[in-house]
Amino acid sequence: MSIELGIIGGGPAGLTASVYACRAGYRPVLWEGSSCGGQMLLTPEIENYPGVSSVTGMDLADAMTAQAEALGVDIRYDAVRSVRLADGSFRLSFDGTEDVLCRALVIASGASHRSLGVPGEEEFRGRGVSYCAVCDGRFFSGKDVAVVGGGNTALGDAMYLSRICRSVTVVHRRDAFRADKILVERAAAAENIRFVLSANVEAVLGTGRVEALRLRPAAGSSAEKPWEISASAVFIAVGNAPQSGFLSGIPELVLADGYVPTDERCRTSVPGLFAAGDIRVKSLRQIATAVSDGAVAGTEAAAYLGG
Ligand code: NAP
């Protein structure tokens, strides 16, 4: 099968690219490995998307997906396993379905959660270890839980969980947060959220399911030796890693720590190949910047095809 424009990833960047390409007269095929929405689906509340004071990630994801579908984007729920160059086109391979050739391709595959890599994390995954407060928080209603990380995800998760759980302990490896000041102030003001700063998680402990975390003092801590805090669940929010492994079949594309370098028109070093959203080398990874990239990439891909 051969098409004009393919888009890999159904987060805000890929969906926006599809909308702009449709409006430019193309009918792109967008591949999404799970559900459209990307990391929005993991975000309890979004308050910094322009024009919308407050919306759940799920609702914003649904609205973006519905808009793309209404315009005629062909959304296919299938994971792209590899991309190779084939006579100036891009050959996409899947598990079990036939290859597709695209004349132009937008990569908007985003990033997935990072693991802590400590003992107990794998063992208790799904039994108290979670990477998604929105998905799993309700299982710990009225319990004491912990959140690990100091970014917007960790502080947003802590606020969300504080409304469901008895207490939330935020464990962060430094004494300063990376998260937006407004989120830190809100979490600090919540009665049932406490911060444990300058501490690393050494292990997730329990019998059959999570019961505690063993913490180790980090630089700047007043503690001298490891200690334990009890928690029925730990929500790990220590950032993301780029989902770009499927691009290794394009040796011409040199990645930077797994992220795709582009110019400001979202063009990569390979003609016809564009990148948008969190997968791109950039300084600010937000929904607002993902949709901005998507608009640029969708428009540029259409111009490439028409040129
Ligand atoms: P992030 O901003 O990269 O923050 C990751 C946090 O985890 C940092 O505090 C980091 O500590 C910590 N960390 C990393 N590796 C660790 C390890 N091995 N052990 C312990 N701690 C570790 O990731 P994020 O919070 O998931 O956010 C990702 C992107 O999405 C960001 O650009 C963020 O602004 C955006 N986002 C935005 C919103 C919103 O605006 N509503 C919501 C969620 C996410 P250090 O600070 O010490 O490096």
Short mmCIF file of C-alpha atoms and ligand atoms in Angstrom, two decimals:
data_model
loop_
_atom_site.label_atom_id
_atom_site.label_comp_id
_atom_site.label_asym_id
_atom_site.label_seq_id
_atom_site.Cartn_x
_atom_site.Cartn_y
_atom_site.Cartn_z
CA MET A 1 0.00 0.00 0.00
CA SER A 2 1.22 3.47 -0.83
CA ILE A 3 0.00 6.77 0.64
CA GLU A 4 1.04 10.39 0.49
CA LEU A 5 1.32 11.39 4.16
CA GLY A 6 1.83 9.26 7.24
CA ILE A 7 1.88 10.48 10.84
CA ILE A 8 3.25 8.35 13.65
CA GLY A 9 1.71 9.12 17.04
CA GLY A 10 -1.73 10.25 18.20
CA GLY A 11 -0.78 12.75 20.91
CA PRO A 12 -1.40 16.48 20.57
CA ALA A 13 1.45 16.92 18.07
CA GLY A 14 0.37 14.13 15.71
CA LEU A 15 -3.34 15.00 15.92
CA THR A 16 -2.63 18.66 15.18
CA ALA A 17 -0.35 17.74 12.27
CA SER A 18 -3.19 15.62 10.87
CA VAL A 19 -5.69 18.48 11.19
CA TYR A 20 -3.41 20.95 9.39
CA ALA A 21 -2.58 18.44 6.65
CA CYS A 22 -6.29 17.70 6.12
CA ARG A 23 -7.10 21.38 5.84
CA ALA A 24 -4.30 21.67 3.28
CA GLY A 25 -6.07 19.10 1.13
CA TYR A 26 -4.46 15.80 2.14
CA ARG A 27 -5.93 12.77 3.87
CA PRO A 28 -3.19 11.54 6.17
CA VAL A 29 -3.04 8.17 7.85
CA LEU A 30 -2.20 8.48 11.54
CA TRP A 31 -0.89 5.43 13.43
CA GLU A 32 -1.33 5.19 17.17
CA GLY A 33 -0.11 2.21 19.19
CA SER A 34 -2.63 2.48 22.04
CA SER A 35 -5.14 5.31 22.56
CA CYS A 36 -5.06 8.77 21.01
CA GLY A 37 -4.11 11.52 23.45
CA GLY A 38 -0.58 10.49 24.43
CA GLN A 39 0.56 11.84 27.78
CA MET A 40 -2.61 13.93 28.07
CA LEU A 41 -4.33 10.69 29.03
CA LEU A 42 -2.12 10.49 32.12
CA THR A 43 -2.66 14.10 33.16
CA PRO A 44 -5.40 14.66 35.75
CA GLU A 45 -5.92 18.36 35.16
CA ILE A 46 -4.59 20.77 32.55
CA GLU A 47 -4.68 24.45 33.42
CA ASN A 48 -2.13 25.94 31.04
CA TYR A 49 -3.61 25.20 27.63
CA PRO A 50 -4.55 28.60 26.20
CA GLY A 51 -8.23 29.42 26.19
CA VAL A 52 -9.16 26.60 28.55
CA SER A 53 -8.94 27.39 32.28
CA SER A 54 -9.21 23.79 33.40
CA VAL A 55 -9.81 20.52 31.58
CA THR A 56 -9.01 16.88 32.26
CA GLY A 57 -6.38 15.35 29.99
CA MET A 58 -8.92 12.74 28.94
CA ASP A 59 -11.46 15.36 27.80
CA LEU A 60 -8.88 17.37 25.85
CA ALA A 61 -7.61 14.17 24.21
CA ASP A 62 -11.16 13.19 23.23
CA ALA A 63 -11.84 16.65 21.77
CA MET A 64 -8.65 16.63 19.69
CA THR A 65 -9.29 13.11 18.44
CA ALA A 66 -12.91 13.90 17.50
CA GLN A 67 -11.77 16.98 15.59
CA ALA A 68 -9.26 14.96 13.56
CA GLU A 69 -11.79 12.20 12.86
CA ALA A 70 -14.44 14.71 11.77
CA LEU A 71 -12.01 16.14 9.23
CA GLY A 72 -11.42 12.69 7.78
CA VAL A 73 -8.05 11.67 9.25
CA ASP A 74 -7.60 7.92 8.84
CA ILE A 75 -6.62 6.85 12.38
CA ARG A 76 -5.26 3.30 12.63
CA TYR A 77 -4.57 1.67 15.96
CA ASP A 78 -1.36 -0.17 15.15
CA ALA A 79 2.23 0.28 16.37
CA VAL A 80 4.87 1.12 13.76
CA ARG A 81 7.79 -1.24 14.36
CA SER A 82 10.34 0.19 11.92
CA VAL A 83 10.81 2.88 9.30
CA ARG A 84 13.25 2.57 6.40
CA LEU A 85 14.00 4.63 3.34
CA ALA A 86 12.80 3.13 0.06
CA ASP A 87 13.48 5.08 -3.15
CA GLY A 88 12.70 8.48 -1.65
CA SER A 89 9.67 7.15 0.28
CA PHE A 90 9.38 5.81 3.82
CA ARG A 91 8.55 2.16 4.33
CA LEU A 92 6.66 1.54 7.58
CA SER A 93 6.52 -1.99 8.99
CA PHE A 94 4.06 -3.38 11.53
CA ASP A 95 3.48 -6.65 13.36
CA GLY A 96 1.28 -8.76 11.15
CA THR A 97 -0.05 -6.13 8.73
CA GLU A 98 1.44 -5.24 5.36
CA ASP A 99 4.09 -2.53 4.96
CA VAL A 100 3.00 0.96 3.96
CA LEU A 101 4.97 3.38 1.80
CA CYS A 102 4.60 7.10 2.57
CA ARG A 103 5.90 9.94 0.43
CA ALA A 104 6.15 12.20 3.50
CA LEU A 105 6.19 11.27 7.17
CA VAL A 106 5.67 13.17 10.42
CA ILE A 107 7.17 11.55 13.52
CA ALA A 108 5.17 12.51 16.61
CA SER A 109 5.83 9.43 18.72
CA GLY A 110 6.52 11.36 21.92
CA ALA A 111 8.08 9.95 25.01
CA SER A 112 7.21 7.28 27.55
CA HIS A 113 7.72 7.21 31.30
CA ARG A 114 11.12 6.49 32.79
CA SER A 115 11.65 3.89 35.48
CA LEU A 116 13.59 4.38 38.69
CA GLY A 117 15.47 1.13 38.25
CA VAL A 118 15.43 0.19 41.95
CA PRO A 119 14.77 -3.19 43.59
CA GLY A 120 11.06 -3.90 44.03
CA GLU A 121 9.96 -1.56 41.21
CA GLU A 122 9.42 -4.31 38.64
CA GLU A 123 8.28 -6.87 41.21
CA PHE A 124 5.45 -4.65 42.49
CA ARG A 125 4.45 -3.08 39.17
CA GLY A 126 0.64 -3.18 39.17
CA ARG A 127 0.66 -4.12 42.86
CA GLY A 128 1.31 -0.67 44.24
CA VAL A 129 3.90 0.60 41.77
CA SER A 130 2.22 2.85 39.21
CA TYR A 131 3.24 5.37 36.55
CA CYS A 132 -0.25 6.84 36.18
CA ALA A 133 -2.06 8.55 39.04
CA VAL A 134 -5.18 9.12 36.94
CA CYS A 135 -5.41 5.44 36.04
CA ASP A 136 -4.59 3.89 39.41
CA GLY A 137 -5.12 6.53 42.12
CA ARG A 138 -8.66 5.42 42.94
CA PHE A 139 -7.40 1.97 44.00
CA PHE A 140 -5.71 3.70 46.94
CA SER A 141 -8.60 5.76 48.19
CA GLY A 142 -8.10 6.65 51.88
CA LYS A 143 -4.54 5.22 51.93
CA ASP A 144 -1.10 6.74 52.42
CA VAL A 145 0.79 6.93 49.12
CA ALA A 146 4.05 8.35 47.79
CA VAL A 147 4.95 10.18 44.60
CA VAL A 148 8.55 10.19 43.35
CA GLY A 149 9.83 13.12 41.28
CA GLY A 150 9.97 16.88 41.32
CA GLY A 151 8.56 17.94 37.93
CA ASN A 152 5.10 19.06 36.81
CA THR A 153 3.89 15.48 36.55
CA ALA A 154 4.92 14.63 40.13
CA LEU A 155 3.38 17.76 41.64
CA GLY A 156 0.22 17.48 39.51
CA ASP A 157 -0.12 13.83 40.52
CA ALA A 158 0.37 14.75 44.19
CA MET A 159 -2.46 17.30 44.00
CA TYR A 160 -4.73 14.81 42.27
CA LEU A 161 -3.96 12.02 44.75
CA SER A 162 -4.38 14.34 47.75
CA ARG A 163 -8.09 14.50 46.91
CA ILE A 164 -8.41 10.69 46.97
CA CYS A 165 -5.83 9.41 49.42
CA ARG A 166 -5.31 10.02 53.12
CA SER A 167 -1.80 11.37 52.66
CA VAL A 168 0.70 11.90 49.87
CA THR A 169 4.45 12.03 50.42
CA VAL A 170 6.42 13.58 47.57
CA VAL A 171 9.95 12.20 47.50
CA HIS A 172 12.36 14.29 45.47
CA ARG A 173 16.09 13.83 45.02
CA ARG A 174 16.97 17.55 45.27
CA ASP A 175 15.93 20.38 47.59
CA ALA A 176 14.41 22.43 44.74
CA PHE A 177 11.58 21.46 42.42
CA ARG A 178 11.66 21.56 38.64
CA ALA A 179 7.85 21.94 38.56
CA ASP A 180 6.12 25.29 37.94
CA LYS A 181 6.11 27.47 41.06
CA ILE A 182 2.31 27.64 41.13
CA LEU A 183 2.06 23.85 41.41
CA VAL A 184 4.69 23.68 44.15
CA GLU A 185 2.90 26.37 46.16
CA ARG A 186 -0.42 24.60 45.82
CA ALA A 187 1.03 21.27 46.89
CA ALA A 188 2.83 22.91 49.83
CA ALA A 189 -0.47 24.41 50.95
CA ALA A 190 -2.35 21.09 50.87
CA GLU A 191 -2.80 19.69 54.37
CA ASN A 192 -2.21 16.06 53.46
CA ILE A 193 0.84 16.51 51.18
CA ARG A 194 4.31 16.46 52.66
CA PHE A 195 7.65 16.81 50.94
CA VAL A 196 10.68 14.63 51.60
CA LEU A 197 13.49 16.43 49.82
CA SER A 198 17.09 15.46 49.08
CA ALA A 199 16.17 11.78 49.19
CA ASN A 200 16.55 8.97 46.68
CA VAL A 201 14.42 5.86 46.63
CA GLU A 202 16.68 2.92 47.32
CA ALA A 203 14.05 0.17 47.19
CA VAL A 204 10.33 -0.49 47.05
CA LEU A 205 9.46 -2.85 49.90
CA GLY A 206 6.56 -5.13 50.67
CA THR A 207 5.19 -8.64 50.86
CA GLY A 208 2.99 -9.35 47.88
CA ARG A 209 2.33 -5.65 47.40
CA VAL A 210 3.89 -2.28 48.20
CA GLU A 211 4.10 -1.46 51.88
CA ALA A 212 7.02 0.96 52.18
CA LEU A 213 9.89 2.76 50.48
CA ARG A 214 13.46 2.70 51.66
CA LEU A 215 15.00 6.14 51.18
CA ARG A 216 18.66 7.12 51.08
CA PRO A 217 19.88 10.65 51.83
CA ALA A 218 21.05 12.62 48.78
CA ALA A 219 23.46 15.57 48.73
CA GLY A 220 22.22 18.33 51.02
CA SER A 221 20.17 16.02 53.24
CA SER A 222 20.37 16.30 57.01
CA ALA A 223 19.75 12.55 57.29
CA GLU A 224 22.79 10.34 57.68
CA LYS A 225 21.52 6.88 56.90
CA PRO A 226 18.71 5.19 54.96
CA TRP A 227 15.22 5.20 56.46
CA GLU A 228 11.80 3.86 55.56
CA ILE A 229 8.42 5.48 54.98
CA SER A 230 5.25 3.47 54.75
CA ALA A 231 3.12 3.75 51.62
CA SER A 232 0.45 1.54 50.05
CA ALA A 233 1.44 2.75 46.60
CA VAL A 234 4.20 4.64 44.89
CA PHE A 235 3.51 6.76 41.82
CA ILE A 236 6.72 7.18 39.86
CA ALA A 237 6.95 10.44 37.92
CA VAL A 238 10.62 10.87 37.10
CA GLY A 239 10.35 12.10 33.53
CA ASN A 240 10.21 10.61 30.10
CA ALA A 241 12.40 8.91 27.54
CA PRO A 242 11.96 9.44 23.76
CA GLN A 243 10.17 6.72 21.79
CA SER A 244 12.46 6.65 18.77
CA GLY A 245 13.81 3.08 18.68
CA PHE A 246 11.77 2.31 15.55
CA LEU A 247 13.80 4.93 13.63
CA SER A 248 17.09 3.00 13.77
CA GLY A 249 16.49 1.81 10.20
CA ILE A 250 17.21 5.33 8.92
CA PRO A 251 20.96 5.71 9.54
CA GLU A 252 20.88 9.13 7.82
CA LEU A 253 18.85 10.42 10.76
CA VAL A 254 21.28 11.26 13.57
CA LEU A 255 19.48 11.45 16.92
CA ALA A 256 20.51 13.48 19.95
CA ASP A 257 20.09 11.31 23.07
CA GLY A 258 17.22 9.60 21.28
CA TYR A 259 15.47 12.88 20.35
CA VAL A 260 15.06 14.02 16.73
CA PRO A 261 16.82 17.26 15.73
CA THR A 262 14.86 19.51 13.36
CA ASP A 263 14.99 23.06 12.08
CA GLU A 264 12.28 25.50 13.08
CA ARG A 265 10.10 24.21 10.24
CA CYS A 266 10.13 20.77 11.92
CA ARG A 267 12.21 19.37 9.03
CA THR A 268 14.73 16.68 9.87
CA SER A 269 17.96 16.08 7.97
CA VAL A 270 16.06 13.64 5.71
CA PRO A 271 13.89 15.24 2.98
CA GLY A 272 10.20 14.49 3.51
CA LEU A 273 10.70 13.49 7.14
CA PHE A 274 9.34 15.85 9.81
CA ALA A 275 9.20 15.64 13.60
CA ALA A 276 6.80 17.27 16.05
CA GLY A 277 6.15 17.29 19.79
CA ASP A 278 8.12 15.73 22.62
CA ILE A 279 10.20 13.54 20.29
CA ARG A 280 11.84 16.65 18.86
CA VAL A 281 14.94 18.30 20.35
CA LYS A 282 13.41 21.34 22.07
CA SER A 283 13.50 23.31 25.29
CA LEU A 284 9.87 23.20 26.43
CA ARG A 285 7.71 20.09 26.26
CA GLN A 286 4.11 21.12 26.79
CA ILE A 287 0.77 20.50 25.06
CA ALA A 288 0.91 24.08 23.76
CA THR A 289 4.32 23.52 22.15
CA ALA A 290 3.31 20.08 20.87
CA VAL A 291 0.31 21.52 19.00
CA SER A 292 2.53 24.32 17.72
CA ASP A 293 4.96 21.77 16.29
CA GLY A 294 2.06 19.76 14.88
CA ALA A 295 0.70 22.79 13.03
CA VAL A 296 4.13 23.51 11.55
CA ALA A 297 4.91 19.90 10.66
CA GLY A 298 1.49 19.26 9.08
CA THR A 299 1.75 22.44 7.01
CA GLU A 300 5.35 21.79 5.96
CA ALA A 301 4.62 18.17 5.06
CA ALA A 302 1.71 19.31 2.87
CA ALA A 303 3.96 21.92 1.21
CA TYR A 304 6.62 19.25 0.61
CA LEU A 305 4.07 17.00 -1.07
CA GLY A 306 2.66 19.81 -3.14
CA GLY A 307 6.01 21.31 -4.13
P1 NAP B 1 10.49 16.30 34.19
O1 NAP B 1 10.04 17.70 34.10
O2 NAP B 1 11.63 15.83 33.37
O3 NAP B 1 10.79 16.01 35.73
C1 NAP B 1 11.29 14.76 36.14
C2 NAP B 1 11.56 14.82 37.62
O4 NAP B 1 12.01 13.54 38.05
C3 NAP B 1 12.64 15.84 37.99
O5 NAP B 1 12.28 16.48 39.17
C4 NAP B 1 13.87 14.94 38.19
O6 NAP B 1 14.72 15.42 39.19
C5 NAP B 1 13.26 13.66 38.70
N1 NAP B 1 14.08 12.50 38.36
C6 NAP B 1 14.56 12.14 37.14
N2 NAP B 1 15.23 10.98 37.23
C7 NAP B 1 15.17 10.59 38.51
C8 NAP B 1 15.67 9.48 39.24
N3 NAP B 1 16.36 8.52 38.64
N4 NAP B 1 15.42 9.42 40.56
C9 NAP B 1 14.70 10.38 41.18
N5 NAP B 1 14.20 11.46 40.55
C10 NAP B 1 14.43 11.56 39.24
O7 NAP B 1 9.31 15.25 33.85
P2 NAP B 1 7.72 15.40 33.99
O8 NAP B 1 7.35 16.02 35.29
O9 NAP B 1 7.15 14.07 33.66
O10 NAP B 1 7.33 16.38 32.84
C11 NAP B 1 7.69 16.07 31.47
C12 NAP B 1 7.34 17.27 30.60
O11 NAP B 1 5.92 17.40 30.55
C13 NAP B 1 7.87 18.57 31.18
O12 NAP B 1 8.26 19.42 30.14
C14 NAP B 1 6.71 19.12 31.92
O13 NAP B 1 6.74 20.53 32.08
C15 NAP B 1 5.55 18.67 31.05
N6 NAP B 1 4.32 18.57 31.84
C16 NAP B 1 3.54 19.66 31.91
C17 NAP B 1 2.38 19.63 32.66
C18 NAP B 1 1.53 20.85 32.73
O14 NAP B 1 2.03 21.92 32.42
N7 NAP B 1 0.26 20.76 33.13
C19 NAP B 1 2.01 18.47 33.36
C20 NAP B 1 2.85 17.38 33.28
C21 NAP B 1 4.01 17.44 32.53
P3 NAP B 1 15.67 16.71 38.96
O15 NAP B 1 14.75 17.89 39.02
O16 NAP B 1 16.64 16.62 40.06
O17 NAP B 1 16.29 16.51 37.61
#
